[in-house]
Coordinates of C-alpha atoms and ligand atoms in Angstrom, one line a residue:
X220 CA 135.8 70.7 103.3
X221 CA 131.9 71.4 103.4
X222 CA 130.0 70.7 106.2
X223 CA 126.7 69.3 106.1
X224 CA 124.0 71.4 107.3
X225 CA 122.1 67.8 109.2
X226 CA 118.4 69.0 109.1
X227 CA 117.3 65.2 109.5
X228 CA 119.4 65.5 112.9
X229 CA 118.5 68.6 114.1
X230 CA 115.2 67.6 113.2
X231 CA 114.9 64.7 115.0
X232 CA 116.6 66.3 118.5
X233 CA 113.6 68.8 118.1
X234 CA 111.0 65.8 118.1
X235 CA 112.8 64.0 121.3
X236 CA 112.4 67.4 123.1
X237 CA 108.5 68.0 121.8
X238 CA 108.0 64.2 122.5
X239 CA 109.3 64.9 126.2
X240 CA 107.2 68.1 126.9
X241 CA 103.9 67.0 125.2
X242 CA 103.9 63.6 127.4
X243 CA 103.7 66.2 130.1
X244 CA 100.9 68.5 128.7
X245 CA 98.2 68.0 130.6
X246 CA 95.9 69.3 127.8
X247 CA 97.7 68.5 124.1
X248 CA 97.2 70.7 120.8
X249 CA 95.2 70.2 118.0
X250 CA 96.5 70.1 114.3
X251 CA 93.5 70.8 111.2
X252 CA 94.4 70.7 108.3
X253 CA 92.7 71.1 105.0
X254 CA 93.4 69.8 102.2
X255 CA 91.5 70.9 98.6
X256 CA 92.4 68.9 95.5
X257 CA 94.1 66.1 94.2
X258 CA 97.4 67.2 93.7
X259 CA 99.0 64.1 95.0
X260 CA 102.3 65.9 96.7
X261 CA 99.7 67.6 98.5
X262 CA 98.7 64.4 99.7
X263 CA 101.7 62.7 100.7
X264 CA 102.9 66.2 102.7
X265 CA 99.7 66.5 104.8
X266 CA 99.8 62.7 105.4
X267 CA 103.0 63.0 106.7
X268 CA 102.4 66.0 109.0
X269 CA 99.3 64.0 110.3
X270 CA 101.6 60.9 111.2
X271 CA 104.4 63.2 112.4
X272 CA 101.7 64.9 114.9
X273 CA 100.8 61.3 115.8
X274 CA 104.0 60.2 116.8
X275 CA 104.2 63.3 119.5
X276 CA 101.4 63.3 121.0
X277 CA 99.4 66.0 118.6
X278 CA 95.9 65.9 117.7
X279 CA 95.0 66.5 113.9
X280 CA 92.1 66.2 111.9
X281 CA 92.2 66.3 108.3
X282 CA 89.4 68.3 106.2
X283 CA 89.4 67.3 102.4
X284 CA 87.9 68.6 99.9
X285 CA 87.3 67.8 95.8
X286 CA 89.4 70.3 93.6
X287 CA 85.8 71.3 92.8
X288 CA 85.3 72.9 96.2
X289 CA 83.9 76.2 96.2
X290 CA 85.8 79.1 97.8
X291 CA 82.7 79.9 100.0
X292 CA 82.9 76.0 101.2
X293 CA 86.6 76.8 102.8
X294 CA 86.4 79.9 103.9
X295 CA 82.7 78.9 106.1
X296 CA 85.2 76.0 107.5
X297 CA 88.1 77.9 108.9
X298 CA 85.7 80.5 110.5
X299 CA 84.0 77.0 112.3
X300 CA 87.5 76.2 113.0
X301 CA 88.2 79.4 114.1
X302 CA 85.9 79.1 116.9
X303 CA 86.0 76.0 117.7
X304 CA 87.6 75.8 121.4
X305 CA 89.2 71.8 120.8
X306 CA 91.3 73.0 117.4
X307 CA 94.4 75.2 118.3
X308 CA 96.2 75.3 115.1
X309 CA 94.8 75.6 111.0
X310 CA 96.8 74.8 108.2
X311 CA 95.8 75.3 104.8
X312 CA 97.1 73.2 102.3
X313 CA 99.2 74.7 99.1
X314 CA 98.4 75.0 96.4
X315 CA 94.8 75.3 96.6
X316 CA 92.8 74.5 92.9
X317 CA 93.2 77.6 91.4
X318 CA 89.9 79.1 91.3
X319 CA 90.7 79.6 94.8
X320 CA 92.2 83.4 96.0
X321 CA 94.9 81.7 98.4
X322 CA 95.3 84.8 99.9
X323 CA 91.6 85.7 101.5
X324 CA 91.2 82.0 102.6
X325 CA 94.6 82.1 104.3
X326 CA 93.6 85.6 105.9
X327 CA 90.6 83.9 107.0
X328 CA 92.2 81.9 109.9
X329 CA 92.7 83.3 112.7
X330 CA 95.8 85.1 113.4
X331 CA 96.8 82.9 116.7
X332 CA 95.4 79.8 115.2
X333 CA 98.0 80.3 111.6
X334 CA 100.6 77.5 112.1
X335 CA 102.3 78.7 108.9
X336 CA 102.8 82.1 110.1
X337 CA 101.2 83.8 106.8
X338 CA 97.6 85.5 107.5
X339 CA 98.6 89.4 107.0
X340 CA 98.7 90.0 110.7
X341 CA 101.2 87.3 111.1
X342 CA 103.4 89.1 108.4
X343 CA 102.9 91.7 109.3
X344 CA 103.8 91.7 112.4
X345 CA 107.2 89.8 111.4
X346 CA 107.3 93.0 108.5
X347 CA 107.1 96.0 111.4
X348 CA 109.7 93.9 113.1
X349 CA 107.2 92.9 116.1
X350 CA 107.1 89.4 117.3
X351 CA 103.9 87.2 115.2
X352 CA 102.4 84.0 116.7
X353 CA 105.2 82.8 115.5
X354 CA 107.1 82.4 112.7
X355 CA 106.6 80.9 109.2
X356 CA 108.2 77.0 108.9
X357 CA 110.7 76.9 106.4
X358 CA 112.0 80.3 107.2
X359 CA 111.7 79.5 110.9
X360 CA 113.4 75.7 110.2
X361 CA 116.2 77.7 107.7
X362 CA 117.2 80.0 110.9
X363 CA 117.5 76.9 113.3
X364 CA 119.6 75.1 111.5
X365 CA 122.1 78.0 111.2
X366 CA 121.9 78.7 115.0
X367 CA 122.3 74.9 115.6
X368 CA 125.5 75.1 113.9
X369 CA 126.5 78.8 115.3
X370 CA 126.4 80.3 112.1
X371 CA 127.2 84.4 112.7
X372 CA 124.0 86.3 110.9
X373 CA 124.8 89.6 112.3
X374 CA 126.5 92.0 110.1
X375 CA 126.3 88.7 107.2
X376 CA 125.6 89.6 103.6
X377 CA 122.8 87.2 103.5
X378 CA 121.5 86.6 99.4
X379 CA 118.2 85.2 99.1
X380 CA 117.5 84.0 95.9
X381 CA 113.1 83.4 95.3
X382 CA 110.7 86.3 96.6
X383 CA 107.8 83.7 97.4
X384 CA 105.6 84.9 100.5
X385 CA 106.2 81.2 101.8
X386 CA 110.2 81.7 101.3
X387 CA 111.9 84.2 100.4
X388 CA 110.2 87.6 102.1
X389 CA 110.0 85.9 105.1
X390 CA 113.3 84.7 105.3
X391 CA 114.7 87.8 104.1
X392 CA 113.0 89.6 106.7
X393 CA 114.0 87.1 109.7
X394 CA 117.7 87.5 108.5
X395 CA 117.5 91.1 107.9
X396 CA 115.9 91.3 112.0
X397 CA 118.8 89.5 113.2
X398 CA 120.8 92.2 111.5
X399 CA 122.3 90.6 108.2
X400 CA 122.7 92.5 105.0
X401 CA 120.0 91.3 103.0
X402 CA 120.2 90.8 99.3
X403 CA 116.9 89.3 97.8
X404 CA 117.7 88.3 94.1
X405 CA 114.3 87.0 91.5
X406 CA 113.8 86.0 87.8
X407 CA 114.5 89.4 86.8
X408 CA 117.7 89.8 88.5
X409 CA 120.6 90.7 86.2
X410 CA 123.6 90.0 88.0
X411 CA 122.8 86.5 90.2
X412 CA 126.7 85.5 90.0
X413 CA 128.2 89.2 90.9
X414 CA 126.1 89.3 93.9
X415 CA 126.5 85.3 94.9
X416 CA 130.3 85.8 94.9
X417 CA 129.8 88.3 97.8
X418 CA 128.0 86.3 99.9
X419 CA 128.6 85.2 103.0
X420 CA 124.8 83.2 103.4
X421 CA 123.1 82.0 100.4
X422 CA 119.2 81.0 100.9
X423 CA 118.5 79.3 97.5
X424 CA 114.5 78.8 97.1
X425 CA 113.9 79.0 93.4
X426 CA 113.0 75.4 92.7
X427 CA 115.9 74.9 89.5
X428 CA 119.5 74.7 89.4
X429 CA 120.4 78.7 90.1
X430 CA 123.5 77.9 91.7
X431 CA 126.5 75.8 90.0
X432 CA 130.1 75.4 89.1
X433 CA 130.3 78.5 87.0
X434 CA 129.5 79.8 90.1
X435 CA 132.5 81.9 92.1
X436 CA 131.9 81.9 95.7
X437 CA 133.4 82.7 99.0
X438 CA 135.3 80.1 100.6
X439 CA 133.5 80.7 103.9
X440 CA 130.4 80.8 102.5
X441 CA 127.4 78.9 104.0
X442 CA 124.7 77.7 101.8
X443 CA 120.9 76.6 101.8
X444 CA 118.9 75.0 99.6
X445 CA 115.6 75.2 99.8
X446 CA 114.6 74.6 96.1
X447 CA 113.5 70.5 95.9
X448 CA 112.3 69.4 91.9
X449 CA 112.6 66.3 90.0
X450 CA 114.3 66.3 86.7
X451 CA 113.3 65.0 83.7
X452 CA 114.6 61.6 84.7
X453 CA 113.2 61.5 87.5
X454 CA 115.8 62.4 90.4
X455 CA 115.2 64.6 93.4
X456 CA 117.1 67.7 93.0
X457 CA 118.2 71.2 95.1
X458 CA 118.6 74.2 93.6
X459 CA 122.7 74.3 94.2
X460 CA 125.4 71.9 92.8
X461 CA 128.8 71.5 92.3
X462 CA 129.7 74.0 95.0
X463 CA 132.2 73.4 97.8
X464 CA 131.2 76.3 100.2
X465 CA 132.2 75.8 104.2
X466 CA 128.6 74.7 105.0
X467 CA 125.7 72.9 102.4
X468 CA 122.3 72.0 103.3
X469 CA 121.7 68.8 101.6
X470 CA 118.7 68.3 99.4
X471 CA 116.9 65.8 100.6
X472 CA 117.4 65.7 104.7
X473 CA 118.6 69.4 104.9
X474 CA 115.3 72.2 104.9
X475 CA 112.6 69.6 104.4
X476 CA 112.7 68.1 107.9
X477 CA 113.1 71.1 109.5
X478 CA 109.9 72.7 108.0
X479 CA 108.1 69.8 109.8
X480 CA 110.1 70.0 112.8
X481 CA 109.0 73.9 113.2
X482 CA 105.1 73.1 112.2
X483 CA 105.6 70.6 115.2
X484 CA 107.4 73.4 117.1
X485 CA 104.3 75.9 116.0
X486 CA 101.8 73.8 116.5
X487 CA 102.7 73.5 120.3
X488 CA 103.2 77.4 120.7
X489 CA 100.1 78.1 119.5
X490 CA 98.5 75.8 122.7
X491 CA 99.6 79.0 124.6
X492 CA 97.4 81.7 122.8
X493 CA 94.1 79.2 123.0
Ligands
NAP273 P1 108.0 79.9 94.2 O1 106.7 80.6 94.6 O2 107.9 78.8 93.2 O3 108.9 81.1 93.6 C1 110.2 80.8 93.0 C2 111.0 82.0 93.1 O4 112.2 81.8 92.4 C3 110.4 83.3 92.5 O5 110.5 84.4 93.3 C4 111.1 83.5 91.2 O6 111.3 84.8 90.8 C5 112.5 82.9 91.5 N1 113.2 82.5 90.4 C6 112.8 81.7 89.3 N2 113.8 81.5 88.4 C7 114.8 82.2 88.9 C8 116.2 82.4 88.4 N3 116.6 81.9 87.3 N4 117.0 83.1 89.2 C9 116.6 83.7 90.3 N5 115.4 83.5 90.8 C10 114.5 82.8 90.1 O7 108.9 79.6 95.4 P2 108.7 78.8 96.7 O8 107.3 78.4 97.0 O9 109.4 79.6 97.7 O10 109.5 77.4 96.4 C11 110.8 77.5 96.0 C12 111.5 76.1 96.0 O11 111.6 75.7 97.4 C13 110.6 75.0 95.3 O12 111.5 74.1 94.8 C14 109.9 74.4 96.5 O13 109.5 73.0 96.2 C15 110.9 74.5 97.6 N6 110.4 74.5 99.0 C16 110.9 73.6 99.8 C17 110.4 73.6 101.1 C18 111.0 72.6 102.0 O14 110.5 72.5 103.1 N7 112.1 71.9 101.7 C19 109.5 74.5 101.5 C20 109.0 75.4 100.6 C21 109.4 75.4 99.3 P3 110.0 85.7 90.4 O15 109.4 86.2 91.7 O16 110.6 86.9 89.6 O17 109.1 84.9 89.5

């Protein structure tokens, strides 16, 4: 029997407990978020991080821009936002329009204002196996949800599958600090189901159907999906299907709320480094 890896509850426990503390904050954070473009998922994610800050007690501003926006535009913004005293967290929107390099504006917020954990210093820091402001989201919301439900890392052979900066490295990297034995598996990966039917964790963030029934896996294997895409027809889908391991994060209500329940939990450590 597979048990379901509840990010919508774990998620919402997180928010009770974040409600609790910020009605006692005498001085709350604030959330700015910019958002270039008019991708409209980009849209729908930052106006549900806005409302999500809302409901607990967190300031937020958003900043938009036209997919037209200049680099030079953005980058003179986060350095306003950088010093400005009222704003204690920055989040840049993905994807930017792509005339944008992602990687100098995101390197242009302040290390201890970067609520997604990924300016350089910030991975870095999680790379030399130091501690960084904190900790990107999804990776951050993956590793709760396996502590939640007491799931042994240590000594794990943990296969991540996607090598995105947002994803995969760090996830890799947060497993392989808590002692796992890390597998990190791409495109160009030849043997996906040798390796898969050695697993003890599976992180799955590729964003297509990598894992199946012609897959063999371990009987006590614990899975996450990450990967979220619609199919031709329409239908909201996760990267693994037709498996029975021992635990399954469901896709939707599995990593999704978690990565807004740890730019909640982010967004409050930060207060501490303003
Ligand atoms: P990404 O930048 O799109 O990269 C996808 C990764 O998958 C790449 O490393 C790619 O390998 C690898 N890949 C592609 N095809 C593969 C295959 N057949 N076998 C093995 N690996 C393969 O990834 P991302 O931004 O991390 O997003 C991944 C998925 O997670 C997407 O569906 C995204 O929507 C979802 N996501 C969900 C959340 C959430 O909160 N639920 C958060 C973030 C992302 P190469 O490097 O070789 O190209």
């Amino acid at each position: 029997m597979t048990t379901i890896l509840d990010g919508k509850k774990l998620r919402d426990k997180i928010f009770e407990d974040l409600k609790n503390k910020l009605d006692k904050m005498p001085v709350k954070p604030t959330l700015a978020v910019i958002l270039a473009g008019d991708d409209p998922s980009s849209r729908i994610y930052v106006n549900n991080k806005k409302k999500c800050a809302e409901k607990l007690g967190i300031n937020s501003i958003v900043i938009e821009y036209p997919s037209d926006v200049t680099e030079k535009e953005i980058i003179e913004k986060i350095q306003e936002l950088n010093n400005d005293n009222k704003i204690t967290a920055i989040l840049v929107q993905l994807p930017l329009p792509k005339h944008i390099d992602k990687l100098k504006v995101i390197d242009t917020i302040a290390p201890q204002k970067d609520v997604d954990g990924l300016t350089t210093t910030n991975c870095g820091k999680l790379f030399a196996g130091e501690k960084p402001y904190v900790y990107p989201c999804t990776p951050k919301g993956i590793l709760l949800l396996l502590d939640e439900y007491n799931i042994e890392i240590e000594g794990k052979h943990a296969v991540v599958i996607g090598r995105s900066n947002l994803v995969g490295k760090p996830v890799a990297q947060m497993l392989l600090n808590r002692n796992a034995t890390v597998t990190m598996c791409h495109s160009h990966t030849k043997n996906l189901a040798d390796i898969i039917k050695t697993a003890d964790i599976v992180v799955s963030a590729v964003g297509k159907n990598v894992v199946g029934e012609k897959n063999i896996i371990k009987s006590d294997c614990v899975i996450v999906d990450v990967g979220i895409f619609r199919d031709e027809s329409g239908k909201v889908r996760g990267d693994v299907e037709n498996v029975s391991p021992a635990y399954l994060s469901p896709v939707p209500g599995g990593v999704g709320p978690m990565t807004i329940a740890s730019l909640m939990l982010n967004t409050v450590e930060l207060l501490s480094f303003a």
